[in-house]
Short mmCIF file of C-alpha atoms in Angstrom, two decimals:
data_model
loop_
_atom_site.label_atom_id
_atom_site.label_comp_id
_atom_site.label_asym_id
_atom_site.label_seq_id
_atom_site.Cartn_x
_atom_site.Cartn_y
_atom_site.Cartn_z
CA MET A 1 19.20 -10.04 -101.20
CA ARG A 2 22.25 -7.75 -101.12
CA ASP A 3 22.60 -8.09 -97.35
CA ALA A 4 22.29 -11.88 -97.56
CA VAL A 5 25.05 -12.03 -100.18
CA ARG A 6 27.27 -9.69 -98.18
CA GLN A 7 26.81 -11.73 -95.01
CA ALA A 8 27.49 -14.94 -96.92
CA THR A 9 30.63 -13.39 -98.41
CA LEU A 10 31.91 -12.43 -94.96
CA ALA A 11 31.10 -15.86 -93.55
CA GLU A 12 32.88 -17.59 -96.43
CA LEU A 13 35.90 -15.35 -96.02
CA ALA A 14 36.02 -16.08 -92.29
CA GLU A 15 35.86 -19.82 -92.90
CA HIS A 16 37.89 -20.25 -96.09
CA GLY A 17 39.86 -17.03 -96.69
CA TYR A 18 40.25 -15.30 -100.03
CA ARG A 19 41.59 -18.37 -101.82
CA GLY A 20 38.57 -20.43 -100.78
CA LEU A 21 35.97 -17.80 -101.68
CA THR A 22 33.75 -18.82 -104.60
CA VAL A 23 30.65 -17.31 -106.10
CA GLU A 24 29.01 -20.74 -105.93
CA ASN A 25 29.54 -21.07 -102.16
CA VAL A 26 28.32 -17.52 -101.55
CA ALA A 27 25.23 -18.19 -103.64
CA GLU A 28 24.50 -21.42 -101.77
CA ARG A 29 25.04 -19.87 -98.33
CA SER A 30 22.98 -16.76 -99.13
CA GLY A 31 20.12 -18.62 -100.78
CA VAL A 32 20.47 -16.40 -103.86
CA HIS A 33 20.64 -18.17 -107.20
CA LYS A 34 24.16 -18.45 -108.63
CA THR A 35 23.26 -16.71 -111.90
CA THR A 36 21.85 -13.77 -109.94
CA VAL A 37 25.06 -13.47 -107.94
CA TYR A 38 27.15 -13.61 -111.13
CA ARG A 39 24.90 -11.07 -112.85
CA ARG A 40 24.98 -8.57 -109.96
CA TRP A 41 28.52 -9.05 -108.57
CA GLY A 42 30.29 -10.66 -111.53
CA SER A 43 33.10 -12.34 -109.65
CA VAL A 44 34.77 -12.94 -106.32
CA ALA A 45 36.37 -9.50 -106.66
CA GLY A 46 32.91 -7.96 -107.02
CA LEU A 47 31.79 -9.73 -103.84
CA ILE A 48 34.88 -8.46 -102.00
CA SER A 49 34.37 -4.92 -103.26
CA ASP A 50 30.75 -4.90 -102.14
CA ALA A 51 31.63 -6.27 -98.70
CA LEU A 52 34.32 -3.59 -98.32
CA GLU A 53 31.79 -0.94 -99.30
CA LEU A 54 29.59 -2.14 -96.46
CA ALA A 55 32.49 -2.15 -94.00
CA ARG A 56 33.59 1.32 -95.13
CA ASP A 57 30.33 2.85 -94.01
CA GLU A 58 30.29 1.20 -90.57
CA PRO A 59 31.22 3.45 -87.65
CA TRP A 60 34.70 2.99 -86.24
CA PRO A 61 35.09 3.15 -82.44
CA VAL A 62 37.47 6.09 -82.27
CA PRO A 63 39.13 6.22 -78.83
CA ASP A 64 38.83 9.30 -76.64
CA THR A 65 41.26 8.85 -73.76
CA GLY A 66 41.94 12.55 -73.27
CA SER A 67 45.45 12.40 -74.73
CA ILE A 68 46.84 11.92 -78.21
CA GLU A 69 49.21 9.24 -76.90
CA GLY A 70 46.34 7.17 -75.52
CA ASP A 71 44.14 7.78 -78.55
CA LEU A 72 46.82 6.83 -81.12
CA ARG A 73 47.78 3.77 -79.12
CA GLY A 74 44.09 2.85 -78.95
CA ILE A 75 43.67 3.10 -82.72
CA VAL A 76 46.73 0.98 -83.46
CA GLN A 77 45.64 -1.58 -80.87
CA LEU A 78 42.20 -1.74 -82.55
CA VAL A 79 43.85 -2.53 -85.87
CA ARG A 80 46.16 -5.12 -84.28
CA SER A 81 43.38 -6.81 -82.32
CA GLY A 82 41.13 -6.84 -85.38
CA PHE A 83 43.61 -9.09 -87.15
CA ASP A 84 43.91 -11.28 -84.04
CA ASP A 85 40.15 -11.74 -83.76
CA PRO A 86 39.16 -15.29 -84.79
CA GLU A 87 36.19 -14.06 -86.85
CA LEU A 88 37.29 -10.64 -88.10
CA GLY A 89 40.97 -11.48 -88.62
CA PRO A 90 40.54 -13.89 -91.53
CA VAL A 91 38.07 -11.52 -93.20
CA SER A 92 40.41 -8.54 -92.84
CA SER A 93 43.35 -10.58 -94.12
CA ALA A 94 41.26 -11.76 -97.06
CA PHE A 95 40.45 -8.16 -97.99
CA VAL A 96 44.17 -7.34 -98.12
CA SER A 97 44.93 -10.52 -100.11
CA ALA A 98 42.18 -9.70 -102.58
CA ALA A 99 43.49 -6.16 -103.01
CA VAL A 100 46.94 -7.48 -103.90
CA GLN A 101 45.47 -9.68 -106.63
CA ASP A 102 42.62 -7.62 -108.09
CA PRO A 103 42.47 -3.93 -109.07
CA ASP A 104 38.75 -3.60 -108.23
CA ALA A 105 39.32 -5.03 -104.77
CA ALA A 106 42.35 -2.72 -104.40
CA ARG A 107 40.19 0.32 -105.18
CA ALA A 108 37.57 -0.84 -102.70
CA LEU A 109 40.19 -1.38 -100.00
CA HIS A 110 41.67 2.06 -100.72
CA ASP A 111 38.23 3.66 -100.31
CA PHE A 112 37.76 1.69 -97.07
CA PHE A 113 41.08 3.00 -95.72
CA VAL A 114 40.27 6.58 -96.75
CA ALA A 115 37.05 6.40 -94.73
CA ARG A 116 38.72 4.76 -91.71
CA HIS A 117 41.59 7.24 -91.70
CA GLU A 118 39.15 10.15 -91.92
CA GLN A 119 37.17 8.82 -88.94
CA SER A 120 40.35 8.12 -86.97
CA ALA A 121 41.84 11.54 -87.77
CA GLU A 122 39.40 12.99 -85.26
CA VAL A 123 41.87 12.03 -82.49
CA VAL A 124 44.53 14.17 -84.17
CA ARG A 125 42.11 17.08 -84.62
CA ARG A 126 41.25 16.90 -80.91
CA ALA A 127 44.96 16.84 -80.04
CA ILE A 128 45.55 19.97 -82.13
CA GLY A 129 42.65 21.62 -80.33
CA ARG A 130 44.19 20.71 -76.94
CA GLY A 131 47.58 22.06 -78.04
CA GLU A 132 49.25 18.63 -78.00
CA LEU A 133 50.23 18.82 -81.68
CA PRO A 134 51.08 21.68 -84.01
CA ASP A 135 48.25 22.74 -86.29
CA ILE A 136 50.38 22.08 -89.36
CA VAL A 137 50.26 18.27 -89.06
CA ASP A 138 48.50 16.25 -91.73
CA VAL A 139 45.82 14.58 -89.59
CA ARG A 140 45.32 11.60 -91.90
CA GLU A 141 49.06 11.06 -92.36
CA VAL A 142 49.53 10.72 -88.62
CA ILE A 143 47.00 7.87 -88.66
CA ARG A 144 48.56 6.22 -91.72
CA VAL A 145 52.05 6.36 -90.21
CA ALA A 146 50.77 4.96 -86.91
CA VAL A 147 49.03 1.90 -88.39
CA ALA A 148 51.42 1.17 -91.28
CA PRO A 149 53.85 -0.92 -89.19
CA VAL A 150 51.03 -3.32 -88.28
CA TYR A 151 50.33 -3.99 -91.94
CA TYR A 152 54.03 -4.27 -92.74
CA ARG A 153 54.62 -6.86 -90.04
CA LEU A 154 51.53 -8.89 -90.94
CA PHE A 155 51.60 -8.81 -94.72
CA VAL A 156 55.19 -8.10 -95.76
CA ALA A 157 57.42 -9.52 -93.04
CA HIS A 158 54.84 -12.12 -91.90
CA GLU A 159 55.61 -11.42 -88.26
CA PRO A 160 53.27 -11.32 -85.30
CA VAL A 161 52.30 -7.92 -83.90
CA THR A 162 52.44 -7.67 -80.13
CA GLU A 163 50.79 -5.02 -78.00
CA ARG A 164 54.24 -3.52 -77.49
CA ASP A 165 54.84 -3.41 -81.25
CA ALA A 166 51.53 -1.59 -81.72
CA ASP A 167 52.30 0.93 -78.96
CA ARG A 168 55.77 1.54 -80.41
CA ALA A 169 54.21 2.26 -83.85
CA ALA A 170 51.79 4.76 -82.31
CA ASP A 171 54.58 6.39 -80.30
CA ALA A 172 56.80 6.73 -83.38
CA ALA A 173 54.00 8.42 -85.34
CA LEU A 174 53.36 10.74 -82.42
CA ALA A 175 57.05 11.67 -82.17
CA ALA A 176 57.12 12.41 -85.91
CA ALA A 177 53.96 14.54 -85.64
CA ARG A 178 55.33 16.49 -82.67
CA ALA A 179 58.58 17.10 -84.56
CA GLY A 180 56.66 18.55 -87.51
CA VAL A 181 57.66 15.73 -89.85
CA LEU A 182 54.04 14.83 -90.56
#
């Protein structure tokens, strides 16, 4: 039942976005009675939080190009391309929209990012081991600084993010890490 509701939530988000997500539509799509969905998840925010919990635990394809420059660029490109994907993009955008409007969804998105940043920080740890970065860098902060411009452009400035923009964000984070700022 839980998986069916999660899958229905993701499908509804992909088709209708956060504003179009309703408990009724999720119940109908999942085949789970509406009162059961309300009892277990309570609201749209509960559905979002549960879907983010599922996404948090999924493995993230951390690049291993042999260099911190290639790895950081790869991570930022993964984030950028995820929002460009016709199926994943609307879902990812809906998660961010939900987090802006609901504290439970915001906590779930925070936990999702903590997990993703921890997985992605492996590229920074490898770089430290190869001597590409000083061992004083905050491995998670390097990742946060690298991907933050993507989110800023998409959700604050409402601008497109090109491959060049993504590479520039990764390069700026790398320069800051090498300079000991991070």
